Each structure stands twice: as structure tokens, then as C-alpha cells.
Short mmCIF file of C-alpha atoms and ligand atoms in Angstrom, two decimals:
data_model
loop_
_atom_site.label_atom_id
_atom_site.label_comp_id
_atom_site.label_asym_id
_atom_site.label_seq_id
_atom_site.Cartn_x
_atom_site.Cartn_y
_atom_site.Cartn_z
CA UNK A 1 82.57 123.34 22.05
CA UNK A 2 84.74 123.99 18.97
CA UNK A 3 83.14 124.50 15.56
CA UNK A 4 82.50 121.42 13.43
CA UNK A 5 84.50 121.59 10.21
CA UNK A 6 82.43 121.07 7.05
CA UNK A 7 83.69 120.07 3.61
CA UNK A 8 81.25 121.10 0.89
CA UNK A 9 81.09 119.17 -2.40
CA UNK A 10 79.10 121.00 -5.07
CA UNK A 11 78.88 120.88 -8.86
CA UNK A 12 77.07 124.10 -9.75
CA UNK A 13 75.19 127.17 -8.59
CA UNK A 14 75.94 126.76 -4.90
CA UNK A 15 72.81 128.32 -3.41
CA UNK A 16 72.74 125.68 -0.66
CA UNK A 17 76.38 126.37 0.12
CA UNK A 18 75.59 130.13 0.21
CA UNK A 19 72.74 129.59 2.66
CA UNK A 20 74.97 127.44 4.91
CA UNK A 21 77.55 130.22 4.81
CA UNK A 22 74.91 132.86 5.65
CA UNK A 23 73.70 130.82 8.61
CA UNK A 24 77.28 130.42 9.87
CA UNK A 25 77.95 134.17 9.47
CA UNK A 26 74.79 135.11 11.34
CA UNK A 27 75.58 132.70 14.18
CA UNK A 28 72.60 130.41 13.52
CA UNK A 29 74.91 127.51 12.62
CA UNK A 30 77.92 126.77 14.79
CA UNK A 31 80.25 125.34 12.14
CA UNK A 32 83.08 126.30 9.83
CA UNK A 33 83.53 125.53 6.13
CA UNK A 34 87.05 124.09 5.84
CA UNK A 35 87.04 123.44 2.11
CA UNK A 36 84.77 123.70 -0.92
CA UNK A 37 85.37 121.13 -3.65
CA UNK A 38 83.77 121.28 -7.08
CA UNK A 39 84.08 118.91 -10.02
CA UNK A 40 83.40 121.78 -12.48
CA UNK A 41 85.97 124.53 -13.09
CA UNK A 42 83.33 127.16 -13.90
CA UNK A 43 80.92 126.31 -11.08
CA UNK A 44 79.47 129.40 -9.40
CA UNK A 45 80.07 127.75 -6.02
CA UNK A 46 83.82 128.33 -6.51
CA UNK A 47 83.18 132.08 -6.99
CA UNK A 48 81.07 132.17 -3.83
CA UNK A 49 83.89 130.51 -1.89
CA UNK A 50 86.46 132.94 -3.33
CA UNK A 51 84.37 135.98 -2.35
CA UNK A 52 83.98 134.56 1.17
CA UNK A 53 87.70 133.77 1.45
CA UNK A 54 87.07 130.05 1.94
CA UNK A 55 89.62 127.54 0.57
CA UNK A 56 88.25 125.98 -2.61
CA UNK A 57 89.53 123.54 -5.20
CA UNK A 58 88.34 122.18 -8.49
CA UNK A 59 88.91 118.45 -8.94
CA UNK A 60 87.76 117.26 -12.36
CA UNK A 61 87.03 113.63 -13.17
CA UNK A 62 88.67 113.96 -16.60
CA UNK A 63 92.08 114.50 -14.99
CA UNK A 64 92.11 111.04 -13.42
CA UNK A 65 92.40 107.63 -15.06
CA UNK A 66 89.96 105.98 -12.67
CA UNK A 67 87.01 106.98 -10.52
CA UNK A 68 88.89 105.76 -7.44
CA UNK A 69 91.85 108.06 -8.14
CA UNK A 70 89.42 110.98 -8.62
CA UNK A 71 87.71 110.18 -5.32
CA UNK A 72 91.06 109.69 -3.58
CA UNK A 73 92.02 113.25 -4.60
CA UNK A 74 88.76 114.56 -3.11
CA UNK A 75 89.30 112.48 0.05
CA UNK A 76 92.83 113.87 0.43
CA UNK A 77 91.47 117.45 0.48
CA UNK A 78 88.86 116.44 3.03
CA UNK A 79 91.46 114.86 5.29
CA UNK A 80 93.98 117.69 4.83
CA UNK A 81 91.38 120.26 5.88
CA UNK A 82 90.38 118.18 8.90
CA UNK A 83 86.78 117.98 7.73
CA UNK A 84 84.39 116.31 10.18
CA UNK A 85 81.23 116.32 8.04
CA UNK A 86 81.12 116.04 4.24
CA UNK A 87 78.14 118.03 2.91
CA UNK A 88 76.94 117.27 -0.61
CA UNK A 89 75.23 120.41 -1.88
CA UNK A 90 74.22 119.75 -5.47
CA UNK A 91 77.14 117.38 -6.09
CA UNK A 92 75.95 115.60 -9.20
CA UNK A 93 78.08 112.46 -9.02
CA UNK A 94 77.50 109.08 -7.44
CA UNK A 95 80.15 108.38 -4.83
CA UNK A 96 81.50 104.83 -4.71
CA UNK A 97 81.59 102.45 -1.76
CA UNK A 98 85.32 103.16 -1.55
CA UNK A 99 84.75 106.88 -0.83
CA UNK A 100 81.76 106.34 1.44
CA UNK A 101 83.76 103.77 3.43
CA UNK A 102 86.39 106.42 4.18
CA UNK A 103 83.86 108.62 5.99
CA UNK A 104 81.23 106.32 7.52
CA UNK A 105 78.17 108.18 8.83
CA UNK A 106 79.88 111.46 7.98
CA UNK A 107 78.43 112.29 4.53
CA UNK A 108 75.11 114.15 4.14
CA UNK A 109 73.14 114.84 0.97
CA UNK A 110 70.16 116.98 0.07
CA UNK A 111 67.71 115.90 -2.61
CA UNK A 112 64.74 117.87 -4.02
CA UNK A 113 61.97 115.29 -3.49
CA UNK A 114 60.42 113.30 -0.68
CA UNK A 115 62.55 110.16 -0.96
CA UNK A 116 62.16 107.33 -1.76
CA UNK A 117 60.02 109.05 -4.44
CA UNK A 118 61.85 110.51 -7.42
CA UNK A 119 65.55 109.76 -6.76
CA UNK A 120 68.36 110.59 -9.16
CA UNK A 121 68.27 113.29 -11.80
CA UNK A 122 65.41 115.68 -12.66
CA UNK A 123 63.46 115.10 -9.44
CA UNK A 124 61.09 118.02 -10.14
CA UNK A 125 60.16 116.78 -13.63
CA UNK A 126 59.72 113.28 -12.25
CA UNK A 127 57.24 114.57 -9.64
CA UNK A 128 55.25 116.51 -12.25
CA UNK A 129 55.22 113.67 -14.77
CA UNK A 130 54.01 111.30 -12.08
CA UNK A 131 51.21 113.68 -11.14
CA UNK A 132 52.28 113.98 -7.49
CA UNK A 133 50.31 116.54 -5.45
CA UNK A 134 53.11 116.89 -2.90
CA UNK A 135 56.88 116.85 -3.27
CA UNK A 136 59.55 118.47 -1.11
CA UNK A 137 63.08 117.83 -0.02
CA UNK A 138 65.02 115.20 1.91
CA UNK A 139 68.28 115.34 3.82
CA UNK A 140 69.90 111.96 4.33
CA UNK A 141 73.15 110.25 5.18
CA UNK A 142 74.81 108.83 2.09
CA UNK A 143 75.10 105.11 1.48
CA UNK A 144 76.12 103.23 -1.66
CA UNK A 145 72.75 103.56 -3.38
CA UNK A 146 71.41 106.54 -5.32
CA UNK A 147 69.58 108.73 -2.78
CA UNK A 148 68.85 105.70 -0.57
CA UNK A 149 70.65 106.45 2.71
CA UNK A 150 69.05 106.88 6.16
CA UNK A 151 66.74 109.91 6.19
CA UNK A 152 67.52 112.73 8.63
CA UNK A 153 64.82 115.31 7.83
CA UNK A 154 62.12 115.89 5.20
CA UNK A 155 59.76 118.72 4.44
CA UNK A 156 56.79 118.66 2.09
CA UNK A 157 56.02 121.29 -0.56
CA UNK A 158 52.69 121.38 -2.37
CA UNK A 159 52.68 120.79 -6.13
CA UNK A 160 50.41 123.38 -7.79
CA UNK A 161 48.28 122.66 -10.88
CA UNK A 162 50.25 125.00 -13.16
CA UNK A 163 53.72 124.10 -11.89
CA UNK A 164 56.65 123.71 -14.26
CA UNK A 165 59.86 122.01 -13.13
CA UNK A 166 61.33 125.49 -12.60
CA UNK A 167 58.45 126.89 -10.55
CA UNK A 168 58.38 123.79 -8.34
CA UNK A 169 62.18 123.92 -7.95
CA UNK A 170 61.94 127.58 -6.93
CA UNK A 171 59.60 126.76 -4.02
CA UNK A 172 61.50 123.62 -2.97
CA UNK A 173 64.92 125.33 -2.92
CA UNK A 174 63.67 127.83 -0.31
CA UNK A 175 62.78 124.92 1.97
CA UNK A 176 66.13 123.25 1.20
CA UNK A 177 68.00 126.33 2.36
CA UNK A 178 66.28 126.37 5.75
CA UNK A 179 66.32 122.62 6.32
CA UNK A 180 69.93 121.82 5.39
CA UNK A 181 71.42 124.10 8.04
CA UNK A 182 69.04 122.62 10.63
CA UNK A 183 70.19 119.08 9.83
CA UNK A 184 73.85 120.13 9.82
CA UNK A 185 73.29 121.89 13.14
CA UNK A 186 71.88 118.69 14.66
CA UNK A 187 74.99 116.82 13.49
CA UNK A 188 77.27 119.52 14.92
CA UNK A 189 75.46 119.28 18.27
CA UNK A 190 75.92 115.49 18.18
CA UNK A 191 72.15 115.01 18.23
CA UNK A 192 71.93 112.51 15.35
CA UNK A 193 72.18 108.80 15.96
CA UNK A 194 72.00 106.30 13.08
CA UNK A 195 70.25 103.06 14.02
CA UNK A 196 70.01 100.92 10.90
CA UNK A 197 67.79 102.83 8.48
CA UNK A 198 66.50 105.11 11.23
CA UNK A 199 68.10 108.36 12.23
CA UNK A 200 67.11 109.34 15.76
CA UNK A 201 67.15 112.98 16.74
CA UNK A 202 68.34 113.16 20.33
CA UNK A 203 66.27 115.66 22.35
C1 GAR B 301 69.49 121.40 -5.14
O1 GAR B 301 68.13 121.51 -5.49
C2 GAR B 301 69.79 120.02 -4.59
O2 GAR B 301 68.74 119.49 -3.83
C3 GAR B 301 69.97 119.24 -5.87
O3 GAR B 301 70.72 120.09 -6.69
C4 GAR B 301 70.37 121.45 -6.40
C5 GAR B 301 71.65 122.22 -6.19
O4 GAR B 301 71.37 123.58 -6.08
N1 GAR B 301 70.64 117.99 -5.65
C6 GAR B 301 70.35 116.89 -6.29
O5 GAR B 301 69.49 116.82 -7.17
C7 GAR B 301 71.15 115.66 -5.88
N2 GAR B 301 70.56 114.47 -6.36
P1 GAR B 301 72.46 124.59 -5.53
O6 GAR B 301 73.75 124.33 -6.32
O7 GAR B 301 71.90 125.94 -5.80
O8 GAR B 301 72.64 124.32 -4.06
#
């Protein structure tokens, strides 16, 4: 079976993208990164792509009159690089119904909480402010809501009494790195089936 082509959308540090890359290089994930797209010119993820020799582009919202034109430019890169699965890895923008409709069931996101708890920005602070004893991370298909799409995988991480947003984030990101490649691998092996809100993992 040929490798599934991934398109990574990321706004910043790119540690999830790096871990996906590491898992591809070591043969644990049978996929290929066709393109990395960032909406920030100085995002570290662009440096990671450059070092790895992966095609990468910066597409900034400010260079487009409308959100739809911005998203159309991203979509064009995805199509041109024959991407099969769009992987949001710290992409800090809400995608519109227009964009999501172009790639139905083909956009995945990772979020650092156990959804539906603590969606949107600052998930770690939200968990601490709420007094949650457990948080974690969620990988889901993207729909038009904010972090509301059908859930693929989740893993819990304990919240410790002295946690700060940074210390909690540090433990959750380790789980993110392991879990994202697993979920992508299931997609690549055609083992995910979306049935309404439920994602079935085919044995
Ligand atoms: C990750 O913790 C990811 O779950 C989060 O941004 C971070 C990106 O880190 N995403 C969201 O909060 C999306 N709502 P990275 O750039 O090192 O992969």
C-alpha cells in the first residue's frame, strides 16, 4: 500500500509535527508529509520542515482580503501536493464551513484537554481554574464547531495539586506526541469509520 500523504497546518512550535516526522522516519508511521503550511512567518515549524527537506509555505491571513480567500490559498496547496489527510498540529485558527466542506472527513485536530471539557484557547489554564483532577488530550475529526468534531482517541493525564499551566502542558504534550501518530496511523490503514458522532476503530 502506498504512503498516505499528510498536509500539516501549524501556527507555532511544531513539536507535534516533529514527533509525526520522527515516527515516519523510524518506520512506526507509514505516511509522508507532502506539505507544511503555517500562518506565521517566524513559526518554528517552518524551520523544522526546512531542516527535514519537506516542502513548506507560509500563508498569512493579513495578505488576503477575506477569510475565504485565505483558506482557498491553503486549500490550493493541499490539493497541489495531493494531500489525503489534513493534520492540524497547533493550528490556532478556526476553519470555516467552506474549507471543511472541501475535505470532508479528512481533517484531524489535536486538542490538549478531554473534550468536550475546556475547548478553545488556554485549555490547560481552563482545567486548572475549574479545579479538574484529570485532563488530557483529544484527537478528533474537524467539524464547523470549535473543538466539537467526532472524537477519534483520548488519553487522560492526572492534574497534580501544584500544577501550573506550563507543568500540566509539559505532561500532556508527551501524551499528544504518542497519540497523534497512532490516530494518523489508523486513518492511513483505513481503520477509522465515522458514523454520526461516533468514530469506530475497525479491528
Ligand atoms: C498542542 O498542545 C496542541 O494540542 C495545541 O497547541 C499545541 C501545539 O504545540 N492545540 C490547540 O490548543 C488547538 N486548539 P506544538 O506546536 O508544539 O505541536
